[in-house]
Amino acid sequence: MLQHIPQWLSRVAARWVRSASTDGAKAARRFVPRLEALEERDVPALLATTPVPVGADPRGVVVADFNGDGKPDLFAIGEDSTFTCALGSGNGHFTKSQSAGIGGPHIALTVLDYSGDGTLDVAAVNIQDDYVRLLAGDGKGHFSNGGTITVGDAPNAVVAKDVNKDGIKDLVISCGGDDSVSILFGNGNGGYTPTVVPMGGSPSSVLVIDLNKDGNKDLVAPNYFAGTITVRRGNGDGTFKDPKTFAVGSTPSAVAVGDFNGDGNRDLAVTSALGDSVNVLLGKGDGTFQHFKGFTVGDTPAAVAVGDFNHDGKKDLAVANLGSDTVSVRYGKGNGSFKAPLTLVVGDQPDSLAVGDFNHDGKQDLAVANKLDGNLFIFLQH
């Protein structure tokens, strides 16, 4: 299983070992999730179509309409320094529009219009060289190099949100090597002003959401070594209140948001990479959470996505299991708990997920990036 530990951890492992030697009891602490009893399984509502070839070692995939035809497209970034854009036909199939090299191991990406020209662009993090690369879209499914911006140590996730309420999307990057989040405040024409927000022990991902319904964007980051999440509530001007931490289970690796019990509050789903579970924290609506509950998935979960995958109006979970080459789908009951896992067999080392309606039938479908196969599996909801 050790070969499946996220790459960015090699950048911070030595520092963690030094810390552990000075505080052995704290370093040895592990949170064990409470696991529910198995129950009767449902029939999968997601069926696989023809895989979409992309560059080698895809580590991230996003869904957006990159050519403005009203059909969802896919953009995948590879750890081997390439990216691929595949344009959707509207019937669940995709055609590659561009595949090109950009240098460096990029492992996560987001979509925004950073230049303000009305076309969608992409921002991707380079975990090795500590920067964000901008890729300028031409509105036809092709992209060109838009330059790089230096961020913190070992960036591993990026989100595009307007955190200071100026109407312009900013870039928020979790940096696992220096326990922080880098924020790049956009000026609307491609320029950025950087700042650093301390978070916790080696953040492995980041969310930007309004947890307490005050209209301000808050930061949420899982801390891989600490077994916690850090929450920093936003002031609405790009600054944040003091951090609060919540237990979330061992080795939290990815996080997603949804309302899992129908109370109108934001809840969190966090994968436990070495615990083989997805741990759910139900939100109280004030930026705090109930104690987490664990739900079993496959081996070494690396990514989690929220959607309605059986069209019943309740939020479900899809989890990419890097170590077992599967995706676990857990249908939500609408009360904060989930039915027994359904297993989708995918390619070698699934590492990223994206949700969209790929065939225009009003149902949410799923794209899975298979790292060692260099392709995307597409699952259509029937």
Short mmCIF file of C-alpha atoms in Angstrom, two decimals, residues 42-272:
data_model
loop_
_atom_site.label_atom_id
_atom_site.label_comp_id
_atom_site.label_asym_id
_atom_site.label_seq_id
_atom_site.Cartn_x
_atom_site.Cartn_y
_atom_site.Cartn_z
CA ASP A 42 -28.53 -1.63 -4.73
CA VAL A 43 -28.08 -2.14 -8.47
CA PRO A 44 -25.51 0.22 -10.03
CA ALA A 45 -27.08 2.99 -12.10
CA LEU A 46 -23.80 3.93 -13.82
CA LEU A 47 -22.70 2.12 -16.98
CA ALA A 48 -19.27 2.44 -18.60
CA THR A 49 -18.78 3.69 -22.17
CA THR A 50 -15.66 3.77 -24.37
CA PRO A 51 -12.62 5.10 -22.45
CA VAL A 52 -11.18 8.46 -23.53
CA PRO A 53 -7.39 8.37 -24.13
CA VAL A 54 -5.45 11.26 -22.61
CA GLY A 55 -1.78 11.88 -21.78
CA ALA A 56 0.17 9.51 -19.57
CA ASP A 57 -0.38 9.59 -15.81
CA PRO A 58 -3.52 11.78 -15.59
CA ARG A 59 -3.80 13.17 -12.06
CA GLY A 60 -6.67 15.62 -12.44
CA VAL A 61 -9.79 16.02 -14.57
CA VAL A 62 -12.41 18.78 -14.79
CA VAL A 63 -15.67 19.30 -16.69
CA ALA A 64 -16.54 22.55 -18.50
CA ASP A 65 -17.78 23.81 -21.88
CA PHE A 66 -14.47 24.89 -23.37
CA ASN A 67 -15.71 25.55 -26.92
CA GLY A 68 -19.03 27.21 -26.14
CA ASP A 69 -21.30 24.70 -27.88
CA GLY A 70 -23.38 23.95 -24.80
CA LYS A 71 -21.93 20.46 -24.36
CA PRO A 72 -19.70 19.44 -21.44
CA ASP A 73 -16.05 18.83 -22.30
CA LEU A 74 -13.19 17.24 -20.34
CA PHE A 75 -9.73 18.55 -19.53
CA ALA A 76 -7.12 16.24 -17.97
CA ILE A 77 -3.69 17.14 -16.64
CA GLY A 78 -0.88 14.60 -16.44
CA GLU A 79 1.94 13.98 -14.04
CA ASP A 80 4.09 13.32 -17.14
CA SER A 81 3.89 17.04 -18.08
CA THR A 82 1.06 16.88 -20.63
CA PHE A 83 -2.54 18.03 -20.80
CA THR A 84 -5.45 16.89 -22.96
CA CYS A 85 -8.71 18.59 -23.87
CA ALA A 86 -11.51 16.32 -25.14
CA LEU A 87 -14.63 17.92 -26.58
CA GLY A 88 -17.99 16.38 -25.80
CA SER A 89 -20.45 15.33 -28.49
CA GLY A 90 -23.44 15.53 -26.16
CA ASN A 91 -24.07 11.78 -26.33
CA GLY A 92 -21.46 10.63 -23.82
CA HIS A 93 -18.55 10.42 -26.25
CA PHE A 94 -15.57 12.73 -26.57
CA THR A 95 -13.06 13.74 -29.25
CA LYS A 96 -9.57 14.96 -28.41
CA SER A 97 -9.04 18.57 -29.52
CA GLN A 98 -5.54 19.08 -28.17
CA SER A 99 -2.81 17.26 -26.29
CA ALA A 100 0.42 19.08 -25.49
CA GLY A 101 3.36 19.15 -23.11
CA ILE A 102 3.70 21.89 -20.50
CA GLY A 103 6.59 20.68 -18.34
CA GLY A 104 6.68 19.54 -14.72
CA PRO A 105 4.45 17.13 -12.80
CA HIS A 106 1.04 18.84 -12.59
CA ILE A 107 -1.39 17.02 -10.31
CA ALA A 108 -4.50 19.18 -9.89
CA LEU A 109 -6.37 21.86 -11.84
CA THR A 110 -9.33 24.22 -11.91
CA VAL A 111 -11.27 26.24 -14.50
CA LEU A 112 -11.73 30.01 -14.64
CA ASP A 113 -11.55 33.00 -16.98
CA TYR A 114 -8.42 34.57 -15.52
CA SER A 115 -7.87 37.09 -18.33
CA GLY A 116 -11.45 38.38 -18.50
CA ASP A 117 -11.81 37.74 -22.24
CA GLY A 118 -14.95 35.63 -21.91
CA THR A 119 -13.30 32.27 -22.66
CA LEU A 120 -12.49 29.55 -20.17
CA ASP A 121 -8.90 29.02 -19.05
CA VAL A 122 -7.20 26.46 -16.81
CA ALA A 123 -4.89 26.78 -13.80
CA ALA A 124 -2.82 23.74 -12.72
CA VAL A 125 -0.43 23.20 -9.81
CA ASN A 126 3.11 21.86 -10.25
CA ILE A 127 3.96 19.96 -7.09
CA GLN A 128 7.66 19.69 -7.80
CA ASP A 129 8.53 23.25 -8.75
CA ASP A 130 6.01 25.01 -6.49
CA TYR A 131 4.04 27.05 -8.99
CA VAL A 132 0.65 27.45 -10.64
CA ARG A 133 0.65 27.27 -14.44
CA LEU A 134 -1.95 29.25 -16.37
CA LEU A 135 -3.28 27.90 -19.67
CA ALA A 136 -5.19 30.39 -21.82
CA GLY A 137 -8.18 29.02 -23.72
CA ASP A 138 -9.15 30.26 -27.18
CA GLY A 139 -12.84 29.34 -26.86
CA LYS A 140 -12.42 26.47 -29.35
CA GLY A 141 -10.88 23.81 -27.15
CA HIS A 142 -7.24 24.81 -27.59
CA PHE A 143 -4.88 26.26 -24.98
CA SER A 144 -1.61 28.15 -24.87
CA ASN A 145 0.91 28.82 -22.11
CA GLY A 146 -0.12 31.76 -19.95
CA GLY A 147 2.89 31.72 -17.62
CA THR A 148 3.50 30.59 -14.05
CA ILE A 149 3.08 32.03 -10.55
CA THR A 150 5.16 30.86 -7.58
CA VAL A 151 3.21 29.56 -4.56
CA GLY A 152 4.03 27.65 -1.37
CA ASP A 153 5.86 24.36 -0.87
CA ALA A 154 4.42 21.22 -2.53
CA PRO A 155 1.09 22.56 -3.88
CA ASN A 156 -1.40 19.72 -4.28
CA ALA A 157 -4.84 21.24 -5.00
CA VAL A 158 -6.26 24.43 -6.48
CA VAL A 159 -9.73 26.05 -6.43
CA ALA A 160 -10.99 29.14 -8.28
CA LYS A 161 -13.36 31.23 -6.13
CA ASP A 162 -13.98 34.91 -5.39
CA VAL A 163 -12.81 35.12 -1.78
CA ASN A 164 -12.69 38.93 -1.41
CA LYS A 165 -16.04 39.82 -3.07
CA ASP A 166 -14.62 41.95 -5.89
CA GLY A 167 -16.39 39.93 -8.59
CA ILE A 168 -13.14 38.36 -9.81
CA LYS A 169 -12.18 34.75 -9.21
CA ASP A 170 -9.08 34.16 -7.13
CA LEU A 171 -6.90 31.06 -6.94
CA VAL A 172 -6.68 29.15 -3.65
CA ILE A 173 -3.93 26.52 -3.40
CA SER A 174 -3.25 24.04 -0.60
CA CYS A 175 0.49 23.58 0.03
CA GLY A 176 1.34 20.35 1.84
CA GLY A 177 4.97 21.26 2.42
CA ASP A 178 4.53 24.38 4.53
CA ASP A 179 1.17 23.89 6.29
CA SER A 180 -0.51 26.72 4.43
CA VAL A 181 -2.87 27.86 1.74
CA SER A 182 -1.61 30.27 -0.91
CA ILE A 183 -4.20 32.73 -2.23
CA LEU A 184 -3.66 34.59 -5.49
CA PHE A 185 -6.06 37.54 -5.70
CA GLY A 186 -7.00 38.14 -9.33
CA ASN A 187 -7.23 41.60 -10.92
CA GLY A 188 -9.41 40.46 -13.83
CA ASN A 189 -6.85 40.84 -16.62
CA GLY A 190 -4.44 38.02 -15.76
CA GLY A 191 -2.53 39.60 -12.86
CA TYR A 192 -2.44 38.28 -9.31
CA THR A 193 -1.47 39.47 -5.83
CA PRO A 194 -0.31 36.66 -3.52
CA THR A 195 -0.85 36.08 0.17
CA VAL A 196 -0.34 33.13 2.53
CA VAL A 197 -2.87 31.78 5.06
CA PRO A 198 -1.53 29.33 7.70
CA MET A 199 -3.74 26.24 8.03
CA GLY A 200 -2.53 23.10 9.77
CA GLY A 201 -0.38 19.99 9.44
CA SER A 202 0.31 19.27 5.78
CA PRO A 203 -2.98 20.14 4.03
CA SER A 204 -3.75 17.61 1.30
CA SER A 205 -6.61 19.50 -0.39
CA VAL A 206 -8.73 22.63 -0.01
CA LEU A 207 -12.37 23.73 -0.28
CA VAL A 208 -13.67 27.28 -0.53
CA ILE A 209 -17.31 27.42 0.64
CA ASP A 210 -19.66 29.41 2.85
CA LEU A 211 -20.13 27.18 5.88
CA ASN A 212 -22.03 29.54 8.17
CA LYS A 213 -24.30 31.29 5.65
CA ASP A 214 -22.92 34.78 6.20
CA GLY A 215 -22.14 35.30 2.51
CA ASN A 216 -18.38 35.07 3.02
CA LYS A 217 -16.16 32.35 1.62
CA ASP A 218 -14.50 30.09 4.21
CA LEU A 219 -11.47 27.79 3.87
CA VAL A 220 -11.52 24.06 4.66
CA ALA A 221 -8.39 21.91 4.44
CA PRO A 222 -7.80 18.30 5.55
CA ASN A 223 -4.50 17.82 7.40
CA TYR A 224 -2.97 14.53 6.30
CA PHE A 225 -0.69 13.81 9.26
CA ALA A 226 -2.87 15.28 11.99
CA GLY A 227 -6.09 13.45 11.16
CA THR A 228 -8.02 16.72 11.27
CA ILE A 229 -9.57 19.38 9.10
CA THR A 230 -8.84 23.06 9.59
CA VAL A 231 -11.62 25.62 9.08
CA ARG A 232 -10.93 29.33 8.72
CA ARG A 233 -14.08 31.41 8.39
CA GLY A 234 -13.82 34.27 5.96
CA ASN A 235 -14.30 37.96 6.70
CA GLY A 236 -15.34 38.66 3.10
CA ASP A 237 -12.31 40.82 2.30
CA GLY A 238 -9.76 38.07 1.70
CA THR A 239 -8.80 37.72 5.36
CA PHE A 240 -9.87 34.97 7.70
CA LYS A 241 -10.68 34.34 11.35
CA ASP A 242 -8.53 32.17 13.60
CA PRO A 243 -8.44 28.48 12.65
CA LYS A 244 -10.61 25.79 14.19
CA THR A 245 -9.82 22.10 13.88
CA PHE A 246 -12.07 19.04 13.86
CA ALA A 247 -11.15 15.35 14.02
CA VAL A 248 -11.81 13.58 10.73
CA GLY A 249 -10.02 10.22 10.86
CA SER A 250 -6.53 9.11 9.85
CA THR A 251 -4.70 10.33 6.73
CA PRO A 252 -7.41 12.59 5.21
CA SER A 253 -6.53 12.95 1.54
CA ALA A 254 -9.44 14.60 -0.29
CA VAL A 255 -12.60 16.50 0.63
CA ALA A 256 -15.95 17.29 -1.00
CA VAL A 257 -19.04 19.19 0.13
CA GLY A 258 -22.77 18.44 0.00
CA ASP A 259 -25.95 18.49 2.06
CA PHE A 260 -26.22 14.84 3.04
CA ASN A 261 -29.09 15.06 5.53
CA GLY A 262 -31.30 17.67 3.87
CA ASP A 263 -31.11 20.29 6.62
CA GLY A 264 -29.74 23.05 4.38
CA ASN A 265 -26.29 23.03 6.02
CA ARG A 266 -23.00 22.20 4.31
CA ASP A 267 -21.62 18.79 5.19
CA LEU A 268 -18.18 17.36 4.37
CA ALA A 269 -17.00 14.02 2.97
CA VAL A 270 -13.31 13.29 3.54
CA THR A 271 -11.38 10.28 2.26
CA SER A 272 -9.05 8.43 4.63
#
